[in-house]
Backbone as ProteinMPNN parsed JSONL, in Angstrom:
{"seq_chain_A": "MAKIDMNVIMQLRDRTGVGMMDCKKALEEAEGDIEKAVELLRKKGAAVALKRADKATSEGLVHAYIHPGARVGVLVEINCETDFVANTADIKQFASDVCLHIAAMKPLYLVPEDVDPKFLEHEKDILREQLANSGKPEKILAQIIDGKVQKLYSDICLLKQAFVKNDQLTVDDVLKELIAKTGENIKIRRFARYEIGA", "coords_chain_A": {"N_chain_A": [[24.806, -5.497, -25.826], [22.213, -2.684, -26.422], [23.378, 1.282, -26.002], [21.737, 2.237, -23.277], [19.389, 5.125, -23.345], [20.051, 8.164, -21.761], [17.982, 10.253, -20.996], [15.331, 8.181, -20.702], [16.652, 6.502, -18.626], [16.592, 8.486, -16.793], [13.585, 9.147, -16.703], [12.576, 6.96, -15.886], [13.649, 6.841, -13.352], [12.064, 9.535, -12.283], [9.625, 8.144, -12.146], [10.137, 5.712, -10.15], [11.328, 6.512, -8.439], [13.448, 5.272, -7.603], [17.493, 4.939, -7.546], [19.731, 6.241, -9.569], [21.399, 3.591, -11.184], [20.189, 1.582, -10.193], [18.008, 2.094, -12.148], [18.326, 1.965, -14.679], [20.392, -0.546, -14.689], [17.872, -2.4, -14.737], [17.201, -1.185, -16.87], [18.842, -2.204, -18.423], [18.27, -4.812, -18.638], [15.709, -4.87, -19.726], [15.651, -4.355, -21.664], [15.411, -1.928, -22.209], [12.653, -1.05, -23.039], [10.075, 0.522, -21.292], [7.643, -0.199, -19.604], [8.003, -2.563, -19.22], [10.377, -2.65, -17.327], [9.365, -1.128, -15.123], [8.133, -3.111, -13.691], [9.827, -5.421, -13.45], [11.624, -3.422, -11.668], [9.302, -2.44, -9.038], [9.195, -5.925, -8.548], [11.769, -6.231, -7.287], [11.682, -4.828, -5.051], [9.79, -5.384, -4.042], [11.264, -8.292, -3.161], [13.186, -6.954, -1.183], [10.968, -5.852, 0.468], [10.248, -8.354, 1.552], [13.147, -9.703, 2.393], [14.005, -7.553, 4.166], [12.124, -8.007, 6.571], [11.704, -8.432, 8.677], [13.672, -7.085, 10.552], [13.758, -4.959, 13.103], [11.164, -1.924, 13.631], [12.325, 0.532, 15.34], [12.151, 3.005, 15.529], [11.225, 6.441, 13.999], [8.524, 8.547, 12.296], [5.264, 9.896, 13.314], [3.033, 11.3, 12.349], [1.091, 14.556, 10.971], [-2.166, 15.51, 9.725], [-4.856, 17.927, 9.09], [-7.64, 18.564, 6.933], [-7.989, 20.739, 5.074], [-10.834, 23.079, 6.124], [-10.846, 22.019, 8.513], [-12.359, 19.959, 9.274], [-11.434, 17.668, 9.654], [-9.328, 15.525, 10.953], [-6.22, 13.664, 10.542], [-3.816, 10.522, 11.636], [-1.047, 9.139, 11.675], [1.97, 6.599, 11.92], [4.143, 6.883, 11.475], [6.903, 3.396, 10.971], [10.474, 2.801, 10.417], [13.401, 2.289, 10.231], [16.244, 3.489, 11.667], [17.077, 6.196, 12.877], [18.263, 8.119, 10.759], [16.79, 7.547, 7.895], [14.102, 7.837, 8.967], [14.291, 11.049, 8.866], [14.675, 11.421, 6.611], [12.826, 12.658, 3.363], [12.066, 11.232, 1.619], [10.334, 9.668, 3.689], [8.755, 11.463, 4.577], [7.583, 12.607, 2.977], [5.833, 9.733, 2.233], [4.253, 9.424, 4.335], [2.838, 11.79, 4.117], [0.82, 11.942, 2.301], [-0.476, 9.026, 2.839], [-1.526, 10.068, 5.003], [-3.183, 11.568, 3.547], [-4.592, 9.876, 1.698], [-5.931, 8.452, 3.937], [-7.141, 10.534, 4.948], [-9.56, 10.872, 2.719], [-10.539, 8.319, 1.705], [-11.372, 7.343, 3.711], [-9.919, 4.785, 5.315], [-10.767, 2.115, 7.179], [-9.793, -0.737, 9.028], [-6.193, -0.918, 9.184], [-4.299, -4.051, 8.236], [-6.669, -7.305, 6.983], [-5.857, -8.689, 8.73], [-6.782, -7.762, 11.149], [-9.492, -7.324, 11.336], [-12.383, -6.739, 12.543], [-12.987, -10.218, 13.79], [-16.23, -10.588, 14.38], [-17.119, -8.502, 12.659], [-16.95, -9.165, 10.475], [-18.215, -11.975, 10.134], [-20.539, -10.853, 9.757], [-21.071, -9.983, 7.663], [-20.488, -11.672, 5.839], [-22.723, -13.444, 6.388], [-25.206, -12.082, 5.552], [-24.145, -11.954, 2.743], [-24.051, -15.52, 2.115], [-27.213, -14.858, 3.001], [-27.888, -13.52, 0.535], [-27.881, -14.537, -1.956], [-28.348, -17.286, -1.304], [-30.467, -18.46, -2.472], [-29.822, -19.119, -5.59], [-29.513, -20.959, -6.38], [-26.307, -22.31, -6.933], [-24.311, -24.5, -6.43], [-22.705, -25.167, -3.682], [-19.7, -25.597, -2.969], [-19.245, -23.186, -5.658], [-20.262, -21.705, -4.175], [-19.406, -20.783, -1.859], [-16.388, -20.006, -2.975], [-17.738, -17.694, -4.112], [-18.037, -16.169, -1.832], [-15.791, -15.635, -0.63], [-14.353, -14.495, -2.511], [-15.721, -11.548, -2.951], [-15.714, -11.099, 0.676], [-12.473, -10.707, -0.052], [-12.984, -8.187, -1.714], [-14.1, -7.328, -0.382], [-11.532, -6.664, 2.312], [-10.389, -5.04, 0.516], [-11.728, -2.246, 0.143], [-12.107, -1.862, 3.05], [-9.514, -2.227, 3.993], [-6.689, -0.404, 4.895], [-3.81, -1.369, 3.801], [-4.41, -2.568, 1.545], [-6.4, -1.245, -0.087], [-6.424, 0.886, -3.404], [-4.455, 2.645, -3.144], [-4.734, 6.364, -2.86], [-3.489, 8.788, -5.094], [-2.172, 7.149, -6.796], [-3.869, 4.912, -8.216], [-3.565, 2.23, -10.074], [-1.491, 1.157, -8.016], [-1.451, -0.63, -4.504], [-1.848, 1.045, -2.144], [-0.043, -1.002, -0.296], [1.819, -1.882, -1.845], [2.924, 0.65, -2.604], [4.151, 0.315, -0.246], [6.175, -1.0, -0.388], [7.994, -0.212, -2.617], [9.048, 1.848, -1.523], [9.912, 0.952, 0.853], [12.45, -0.746, -0.379], [13.688, 1.042, -2.291], [14.688, 2.504, 0.008], [16.22, 1.318, 1.205], [15.413, 0.051, 3.876], [13.137, -1.853, 6.522], [10.78, -1.208, 6.671], [7.451, 0.351, 8.195], [3.916, 0.177, 8.005], [2.77, 1.612, 11.312], [-0.037, 2.101, 12.836], [-2.331, 4.051, 13.218], [-5.074, 6.806, 12.381], [-8.267, 8.291, 12.828], [-10.441, 11.323, 12.36], [-13.426, 12.3, 12.166], [-15.874, 15.878, 11.513], [-18.97, 14.876, 13.767], [-18.927, 12.747, 12.711]], "CA_chain_A": [[23.803, -4.663, -25.387], [22.028, -1.232, -26.725], [23.173, 1.418, -24.722], [19.789, 3.257, -22.829], [19.202, 6.25, -23.463], [19.726, 9.425, -20.481], [16.934, 10.765, -21.026], [14.736, 7.287, -20.863], [16.988, 6.292, -17.34], [15.023, 9.72, -16.329], [12.391, 9.78, -17.211], [12.311, 5.577, -14.964], [13.842, 7.664, -12.383], [11.566, 10.164, -12.013], [8.24, 7.429, -11.911], [10.056, 4.855, -10.081], [12.45, 7.56, -7.456], [14.425, 4.635, -7.837], [18.383, 5.18, -7.901], [20.34, 5.957, -11.615], [22.067, 2.977, -11.085], [19.104, 0.128, -10.03], [17.423, 2.629, -13.442], [19.781, 2.193, -16.024], [19.85, -2.565, -14.963], [16.435, -1.785, -14.931], [16.231, -0.815, -18.533], [19.271, -2.923, -19.965], [17.088, -6.644, -18.359], [13.785, -4.903, -19.903], [15.84, -4.106, -23.275], [14.479, -0.453, -22.911], [11.025, -1.193, -21.715], [10.648, 1.661, -19.969], [7.215, -0.873, -17.953], [8.967, -3.548, -18.164], [11.545, -2.125, -16.545], [8.886, -0.412, -14.005], [7.636, -4.199, -13.402], [11.299, -5.341, -12.844], [12.039, -2.561, -9.692], [8.524, -3.502, -8.254], [9.4, -7.651, -8.328], [12.979, -6.307, -6.842], [11.456, -4.201, -4.428], [8.851, -7.093, -3.066], [11.659, -9.173, -2.203], [13.462, -6.814, -0.783], [10.914, -5.896, 1.566], [10.037, -9.062, 1.761], [14.363, -9.918, 2.968], [13.91, -6.7, 4.867], [10.45, -7.534, 7.041], [12.314, -8.895, 10.854], [14.194, -5.788, 11.046], [13.152, -3.883, 14.24], [11.737, -0.779, 13.276], [11.817, 1.345, 16.368], [11.938, 4.553, 14.629], [9.948, 6.614, 12.857], [8.043, 9.654, 12.672], [3.849, 10.918, 13.329], [3.209, 12.557, 10.804], [-0.472, 14.453, 10.76], [-2.762, 15.808, 8.521], [-5.897, 18.263, 8.827], [-8.144, 18.78, 6.201], [-9.059, 21.511, 4.933], [-12.087, 22.92, 6.538], [-10.779, 21.506, 9.966], [-13.824, 19.034, 9.93], [-11.252, 16.225, 8.736], [-7.356, 15.679, 10.789], [-5.715, 12.188, 10.151], [-2.898, 10.454, 12.655], [-0.33, 8.244, 11.246], [2.723, 6.751, 12.986], [5.382, 5.417, 10.379], [7.995, 2.799, 11.868], [10.856, 2.173, 10.18], [14.948, 1.017, 11.248], [16.696, 4.034, 11.622], [16.558, 8.145, 12.523], [18.385, 8.907, 9.526], [15.556, 6.798, 7.248], [13.139, 8.766, 9.929], [14.157, 12.146, 8.363], [14.607, 11.322, 4.216], [12.045, 13.44, 2.876], [10.98, 9.716, 1.487], [10.041, 8.897, 4.262], [7.873, 12.235, 5.302], [6.397, 12.472, 2.145], [4.722, 9.042, 2.439], [3.667, 9.527, 6.231], [1.365, 13.035, 3.976], [0.606, 10.852, 1.332], [-1.08, 8.391, 3.357], [-2.829, 10.595, 5.847], [-3.64, 12.1, 2.888], [-5.497, 8.626, 1.457], [-7.37, 7.808, 4.627], [-7.942, 11.017, 4.857], [-10.263, 10.846, 1.566], [-10.918, 6.567, 1.229], [-11.17, 6.206, 4.885], [-10.207, 3.251, 6.197], [-11.525, 1.518, 8.597], [-8.353, -1.238, 9.493], [-4.726, -1.471, 8.67], [-4.416, -5.073, 7.108], [-7.343, -7.788, 7.054], [-5.794, -9.375, 10.02], [-7.257, -5.675, 12.106], [-10.663, -6.782, 10.228], [-13.179, -7.781, 13.562], [-14.335, -11.58, 12.972], [-17.834, -10.465, 13.525], [-18.196, -8.453, 12.064], [-17.203, -10.381, 9.364], [-19.177, -12.784, 9.555], [-22.266, -10.679, 9.711], [-21.222, -9.557, 6.277], [-20.088, -13.235, 5.312], [-24.149, -13.956, 6.994], [-25.041, -11.549, 5.105], [-24.008, -13.213, 1.426], [-25.123, -15.914, 2.604], [-28.322, -14.856, 2.475], [-27.621, -12.83, -0.621], [-27.377, -15.272, -2.702], [-29.021, -18.699, -0.966], [-31.99, -18.685, -3.065], [-28.81, -18.99, -6.842], [-29.023, -22.231, -7.46], [-25.084, -22.937, -7.288], [-23.876, -25.775, -5.971], [-21.872, -25.212, -2.308], [-18.198, -24.762, -3.767], [-19.19, -22.231, -6.136], [-20.978, -20.4, -3.724], [-18.092, -20.825, -1.305], [-15.929, -19.214, -3.997], [-17.964, -15.647, -4.809], [-18.153, -15.023, -0.781], [-14.382, -15.23, -0.778], [-14.453, -12.799, -3.201], [-16.664, -10.316, -1.959], [-14.197, -11.135, 1.076], [-11.296, -9.811, -0.199], [-13.038, -7.206, -2.262], [-14.249, -6.16, 1.363], [-10.575, -5.912, 2.683], [-9.553, -3.919, -0.54], [-12.053, -1.382, -0.083], [-11.857, -1.34, 4.306], [-7.622, -2.481, 4.682], [-5.536, 1.201, 4.053], [-2.418, -2.149, 2.782], [-5.498, -2.893, 1.05], [-6.299, -0.215, -1.178], [-6.094, 1.053, -4.027], [-3.263, 4.098, -3.906], [-4.922, 7.895, -3.749], [-1.995, 8.776, -5.692], [-2.289, 5.71, -8.137], [-5.406, 3.848, -8.19], [-3.128, 0.917, -10.232], [-0.611, 0.114, -6.568], [-2.057, -0.311, -4.184], [-1.155, 1.352, -0.95], [0.894, -1.311, 0.301], [2.948, -1.748, -3.519], [3.887, 1.858, -2.168], [4.677, 0.879, 0.644], [7.019, -1.864, -0.668], [8.475, 0.954, -3.487], [10.149, 2.926, -0.407], [11.161, -0.24, 1.485], [13.162, -1.28, -1.813], [14.74, 2.813, -2.65], [15.752, 3.159, 1.646], [16.746, -0.426, 2.124], [15.62, -0.711, 5.022], [12.226, -2.533, 6.834], [9.274, 0.601, 7.036], [5.791, 0.214, 8.491], [2.663, 1.606, 9.225], [2.533, 0.462, 12.788], [-1.212, 3.022, 13.391], [-3.457, 5.029, 12.273], [-6.695, 7.421, 13.647], [-8.387, 9.19, 11.349], [-11.107, 12.05, 13.017], [-13.972, 13.472, 11.26], [-16.58, 15.657, 13.49], [-20.419, 14.724, 13.228], [-19.022, 10.778, 11.726]], "C_chain_A": [[23.866, -3.452, -25.959], [22.278, -0.651, -25.663], [21.73, 2.607, -24.624], [20.62, 4.681, -22.386], [19.193, 7.027, -21.947], [18.236, 8.935, -20.186], [15.609, 9.538, -20.029], [14.811, 6.571, -18.975], [16.286, 7.344, -16.271], [14.118, 10.412, -16.015], [12.172, 8.219, -15.853], [12.901, 6.259, -13.992], [12.647, 8.292, -11.53], [9.857, 9.626, -11.81], [8.353, 5.962, -11.18], [10.664, 5.795, -8.059], [12.884, 6.005, -7.19], [16.179, 5.256, -8.557], [18.925, 5.272, -9.766], [20.562, 4.99, -11.843], [20.968, 1.451, -11.402], [18.366, 0.773, -11.593], [18.198, 2.138, -14.591], [20.102, -0.022, -15.523], [19.183, -2.795, -15.046], [16.032, -2.083, -16.053], [17.189, -1.833, -19.191], [18.424, -4.216, -20.049], [15.639, -5.737, -18.915], [13.962, -4.12, -21.438], [15.53, -2.837, -23.844], [12.846, -0.263, -22.607], [10.99, -0.926, -20.336], [9.044, 0.63, -18.409], [7.438, -2.039, -17.717], [10.138, -3.598, -16.8], [10.685, -2.059, -15.264], [8.702, -2.179, -13.102], [8.799, -4.541, -12.506], [11.566, -4.457, -11.443], [11.171, -2.709, -8.819], [8.676, -4.686, -7.437], [10.56, -7.3, -7.427], [12.443, -6.094, -4.995], [10.505, -4.754, -3.373], [9.847, -7.69, -3.201], [12.799, -8.269, -1.557], [12.659, -6.146, 0.635], [10.832, -7.242, 2.125], [12.092, -9.959, 3.266], [14.281, -8.884, 4.144], [12.896, -7.102, 6.936], [11.179, -8.648, 8.809], [13.232, -8.375, 11.137], [13.776, -4.628, 11.816], [12.529, -2.356, 13.835], [10.993, -0.125, 14.606], [12.108, 2.706, 16.501], [11.037, 4.816, 13.892], [9.459, 7.505, 13.187], [6.369, 9.59, 12.504], [3.735, 11.885, 12.753], [0.733, 12.874, 11.224], [-0.931, 15.628, 9.582], [-3.918, 16.467, 8.425], [-6.103, 18.819, 7.723], [-8.647, 20.185, 5.765], [-10.081, 22.452, 5.353], [-11.577, 22.718, 8.262], [-12.05, 20.692, 10.073], [-13.004, 17.729, 9.792], [-10.527, 16.168, 9.347], [-7.294, 13.905, 11.178], [-4.375, 12.794, 11.197], [-2.046, 9.241, 12.043], [0.953, 8.041, 12.004], [2.85, 5.719, 12.284], [6.701, 4.563, 11.017], [9.083, 2.437, 10.888], [12.418, 1.549, 11.071], [16.433, 1.891, 12.239], [16.34, 5.472, 12.02], [16.777, 8.618, 11.31], [17.296, 8.911, 8.202], [14.46, 7.822, 7.558], [12.975, 9.727, 8.878], [14.4, 12.565, 7.601], [13.313, 12.277, 4.404], [11.397, 12.328, 2.495], [9.685, 9.726, 2.465], [8.047, 9.979, 4.792], [6.295, 13.009, 4.064], [5.13, 11.787, 1.443], [4.029, 8.936, 3.617], [2.564, 11.302, 5.476], [0.48, 12.594, 2.889], [-0.209, 10.555, 2.208], [-1.861, 9.023, 4.34], [-3.633, 11.485, 4.286], [-4.809, 11.108, 2.253], [-6.475, 8.325, 2.37], [-8.053, 8.83, 5.045], [-10.026, 10.876, 3.699], [-10.404, 9.225, 0.911], [-11.221, 6.588, 2.703], [-11.971, 4.173, 5.367], [-10.494, 2.708, 7.471], [-10.276, 0.505, 10.248], [-7.078, -1.242, 9.438], [-4.339, -2.702, 7.934], [-5.871, -5.487, 7.332], [-7.584, -8.787, 8.89], [-6.479, -8.604, 11.122], [-9.451, -6.149, 11.736], [-11.332, -7.473, 12.027], [-13.616, -8.736, 13.695], [-15.653, -11.021, 13.416], [-18.464, -9.628, 13.507], [-18.127, -8.465, 10.692], [-17.706, -11.2, 8.982], [-20.506, -12.131, 9.195], [-21.799, -10.262, 8.592], [-21.048, -10.606, 5.433], [-22.262, -13.643, 5.716], [-25.488, -13.196, 5.835], [-25.291, -12.268, 3.364], [-23.958, -14.048, 1.013], [-26.85, -15.26, 1.881], [-29.241, -14.715, 1.225], [-27.821, -13.714, -2.11], [-27.768, -17.426, -1.858], [-30.375, -18.88, -2.071], [-30.99, -18.535, -4.987], [-29.17, -20.903, -7.442], [-27.748, -22.992, -7.698], [-24.997, -23.543, -6.421], [-23.191, -24.632, -4.909], [-20.819, -24.519, -2.702], [-18.375, -23.25, -4.187], [-18.906, -20.789, -5.162], [-19.836, -19.259, -1.968], [-16.785, -19.532, -1.727], [-15.881, -17.827, -4.63], [-17.83, -14.946, -3.249], [-16.381, -14.906, -0.131], [-14.234, -14.768, -1.564], [-14.733, -11.635, -3.231], [-15.729, -10.411, -0.475], [-13.434, -10.291, 0.396], [-12.108, -8.443, -0.527], [-13.62, -6.039, -0.788], [-13.4, -5.525, 1.701], [-10.279, -4.615, 1.942], [-10.406, -2.68, -0.369], [-12.051, -0.816, 1.443], [-10.284, -1.698, 5.221], [-6.833, -1.151, 4.37], [-4.053, 0.264, 3.42], [-3.881, -1.939, 1.341], [-6.161, -2.161, -0.246], [-5.792, 0.61, -1.641], [-5.496, 2.741, -3.805], [-4.233, 5.898, -4.194], [-4.626, 8.208, -4.761], [-1.955, 8.111, -7.171], [-2.367, 5.287, -7.995], [-4.407, 2.226, -9.293], [-2.007, 0.353, -9.435], [-1.915, 0.078, -5.352], [-1.558, -0.043, -2.671], [0.162, 0.102, -0.262], [2.363, -2.007, -0.63], [3.898, 0.117, -3.034], [4.921, 1.855, -1.338], [6.271, 0.016, 0.195], [8.461, -0.693, -1.701], [9.583, 1.428, -2.552], [10.797, 2.171, 0.273], [11.917, -0.876, 0.385], [14.049, 0.301, -1.923], [15.306, 3.345, -0.989], [16.765, 1.859, 2.049], [16.386, -0.595, 3.026], [13.591, -1.228, 5.83], [11.516, -1.104, 7.539], [7.514, -0.757, 6.912], [4.606, 1.04, 8.673], [2.012, 1.473, 10.127], [0.655, 1.29, 13.158], [-1.858, 3.775, 12.478], [-4.486, 5.968, 12.987], [-7.066, 8.133, 12.332], [-10.469, 9.568, 12.418], [-11.757, 12.376, 11.996], [-15.332, 14.188, 11.842], [-17.754, 15.314, 12.395], [-20.102, 12.914, 13.162], [-19.208, 10.376, 13.399]], "O_chain_A": [[24.948, -2.9, -26.158], [21.952, -1.097, -24.563], [21.101, 3.343, -25.384], [21.575, 5.098, -21.732], [18.463, 6.605, -21.05], [17.635, 8.019, -19.625], [15.089, 9.89, -18.97], [13.866, 6.262, -18.249], [15.645, 7.084, -15.253], [13.814, 11.476, -15.476], [11.55, 8.554, -14.845], [11.895, 6.224, -13.282], [12.262, 7.849, -10.449], [8.972, 10.396, -11.435], [7.461, 5.118, -11.251], [10.309, 5.524, -6.912], [12.337, 5.633, -6.152], [16.269, 5.82, -9.648], [18.598, 4.622, -10.759], [20.074, 4.748, -12.946], [20.947, 0.643, -12.331], [18.118, -0.162, -12.354], [18.122, 3.046, -15.418], [19.863, -0.727, -16.503], [19.216, -3.869, -15.647], [15.098, -2.793, -16.426], [16.833, -2.389, -20.23], [17.958, -4.676, -21.091], [14.551, -6.043, -18.425], [13.116, -3.567, -22.14], [15.392, -2.48, -25.014], [12.184, 0.601, -22.031], [11.328, -1.35, -19.23], [9.104, 0.632, -17.179], [7.286, -2.654, -16.661], [10.47, -4.294, -15.841], [11.041, -2.759, -14.316], [9.158, -2.32, -11.967], [8.931, -4.22, -11.324], [11.676, -4.961, -10.325], [11.584, -3.066, -7.716], [8.476, -4.776, -6.225], [10.566, -8.111, -6.501], [12.684, -6.832, -4.04], [10.511, -4.572, -2.155], [9.289, -8.355, -4.073], [13.701, -9.058, -1.277], [13.287, -5.912, 1.668], [11.351, -7.374, 3.234], [12.078, -10.448, 4.395], [14.515, -9.398, 5.238], [13.082, -6.571, 8.031], [10.685, -9.381, 9.666], [13.928, -8.914, 11.998], [13.492, -3.532, 11.334], [13.4, -1.497, 13.699], [9.805, -0.137, 14.929], [12.268, 3.354, 17.535], [10.25, 4.098, 13.275], [9.627, 7.768, 14.378], [6.068, 9.169, 11.387], [4.217, 13.015, 12.681], [-0.239, 12.164, 11.482], [-0.245, 16.34, 8.848], [-4.586, 15.87, 7.581], [-5.225, 19.525, 7.228], [-9.717, 20.63, 6.179], [-10.357, 22.881, 4.233], [-12.11, 23.419, 9.121], [-12.751, 20.853, 11.073], [-13.646, 16.679, 9.792], [-9.878, 17.083, 8.841], [-8.051, 13.194, 11.84], [-3.952, 13.902, 11.526], [-2.715, 8.208, 11.997], [1.299, 8.968, 12.736], [2.385, 4.583, 12.183], [7.534, 5.263, 11.592], [8.649, 1.483, 10.242], [12.55, 0.784, 12.027], [17.241, 1.403, 13.03], [15.328, 5.961, 11.517], [15.978, 9.325, 10.696], [16.984, 9.934, 7.594], [13.955, 8.539, 6.694], [12.046, 9.664, 8.072], [14.484, 13.779, 7.419], [12.881, 12.574, 5.518], [10.231, 12.195, 2.866], [8.489, 9.773, 2.181], [6.923, 9.585, 5.105], [5.153, 13.466, 4.115], [4.187, 12.2, 0.769], [3.084, 8.149, 3.664], [1.739, 11.852, 6.206], [-0.649, 13.071, 2.774], [-0.878, 11.491, 2.646], [-2.957, 8.509, 4.565], [-4.781, 11.919, 4.382], [-5.96, 11.54, 2.299], [-7.617, 8.001, 2.043], [-9.201, 8.698, 5.468], [-11.192, 10.827, 4.091], [-10.366, 9.041, -0.306], [-11.379, 5.411, 3.027], [-12.88, 3.358, 5.53], [-10.329, 3.115, 8.622], [-10.049, 0.73, 11.437], [-6.874, -2.259, 10.1], [-3.973, -2.429, 6.791], [-6.608, -4.603, 7.769], [-8.466, -9.201, 9.642], [-6.636, -9.269, 12.145], [-10.394, -5.377, 11.907], [-10.831, -8.452, 12.58], [-14.842, -8.675, 13.792], [-16.384, -11.012, 12.425], [-19.621, -9.446, 13.886], [-18.918, -7.977, 9.885], [-17.842, -11.46, 7.786], [-21.388, -12.661, 8.519], [-22.901, -9.865, 8.213], [-21.444, -10.5, 4.273], [-22.833, -14.245, 4.806], [-26.488, -13.805, 5.454], [-26.274, -12.872, 2.933], [-23.836, -14.134, -0.209], [-27.349, -15.263, 0.756], [-30.327, -15.166, 0.863], [-27.866, -13.184, -3.22], [-27.225, -18.481, -2.184], [-31.1, -19.872, -1.988], [-31.592, -17.752, -5.722], [-29.061, -21.606, -8.447], [-27.734, -24.015, -8.382], [-25.627, -23.222, -5.413], [-23.131, -23.438, -5.204], [-20.75, -23.296, -2.827], [-17.948, -22.291, -3.544], [-18.216, -19.77, -5.144], [-19.684, -18.147, -1.462], [-16.408, -18.559, -1.073], [-15.04, -17.134, -5.201], [-17.617, -13.744, -3.095], [-15.999, -14.11, 0.727], [-13.315, -14.062, -1.151], [-13.964, -10.725, -3.542], [-14.817, -9.586, -0.537], [-13.772, -9.114, 0.267], [-11.974, -7.542, 0.3], [-13.582, -4.862, -0.431], [-13.492, -4.298, 1.733], [-10.018, -3.51, 2.419], [-9.762, -1.728, -0.811], [-12.01, 0.41, 1.549], [-9.979, -1.553, 6.405], [-6.34, -1.13, 3.242], [-3.247, 0.868, 2.711], [-3.947, -1.11, 0.434], [-6.33, -2.748, -1.315], [-4.92, 1.274, -1.079], [-6.031, 3.763, -4.233], [-4.365, 6.467, -5.278], [-5.449, 7.984, -5.648], [-1.747, 8.573, -8.293], [-1.504, 4.556, -7.509], [-4.854, 1.117, -8.999], [-1.469, -0.687, -9.815], [-3.007, 0.645, -5.395], [-0.91, -0.907, -2.08], [1.212, 0.544, 0.205], [3.451, -2.429, -0.236], [5.064, 0.488, -3.165], [5.946, 2.534, -1.271], [7.356, 0.508, 0.504], [9.63, -0.57, -1.338], [10.788, 1.388, -2.801], [11.999, 2.333, 0.486], [11.767, -2.083, 0.572], [15.192, 0.337, -1.468], [16.088, 4.274, -0.783], [17.656, 1.63, 2.866], [16.903, -1.597, 3.521], [12.767, -0.527, 5.243], [11.721, -0.362, 8.499], [6.97, -1.683, 6.311], [4.379, 2.112, 9.235], [0.805, 1.24, 10.069], [0.153, 0.624, 14.063], [-1.82, 3.977, 11.264], [-4.672, 5.817, 14.194], [-6.477, 8.418, 11.288], [-11.293, 8.77, 12.864], [-11.192, 12.722, 10.959], [-16.031, 13.483, 12.569], [-17.8, 15.338, 11.165], [-20.9, 12.04, 13.5], [-19.346, 9.201, 13.74]]}, "name": "protein", "num_of_chains": 1, "seq": "MAKIDMNVIMQLRDRTGVGMMDCKKALEEAEGDIEKAVELLRKKGAAVALKRADKATSEGLVHAYIHPGARVGVLVEINCETDFVANTADIKQFASDVCLHIAAMKPLYLVPEDVDPKFLEHEKDILREQLANSGKPEKILAQIIDGKVQKLYSDICLLKQAFVKNDQLTVDDVLKELIAKTGENIKIRRFARYEIGA"}
């Protein structure tokens, strides 16, 4: 097995925030390919998140952000398993980034399950009307509507939105990476966004 250069390990660590040994192992598995290593670490993060999903999250923090000009403010509650993790720089940075994201991207809901069924039905009705005279078969229309609903979720649900600081990832991807890094279950429990005149 080829020796992995320390600079490459450091690069991967800077990109992912994952520990040195995990970065080294991922690079060895990916035969030195940094992009493959990032993907491996991301999959590992998703696996850790899945394993930790049933762990109680009774600790955490509430973070507040007021946008310059004091016309937009955001509150977010992040929950985790221990107060130790709640007080780490990683969690505080994540909370700060999520607040910035909410201020900029204006999500209406946390997850698709939270979307108001009346609102969703209204949106589907509009889509059906738009497609009514398209001449496409019913099965195709259902697939188109489903695709447009998924797109709607990625616009209005926080965890489905492309992350404001890296649009290659969703907020949920960033959360899973943090879960992998801390080894704890972490949840965005709720948020509120205030805007003058909105």
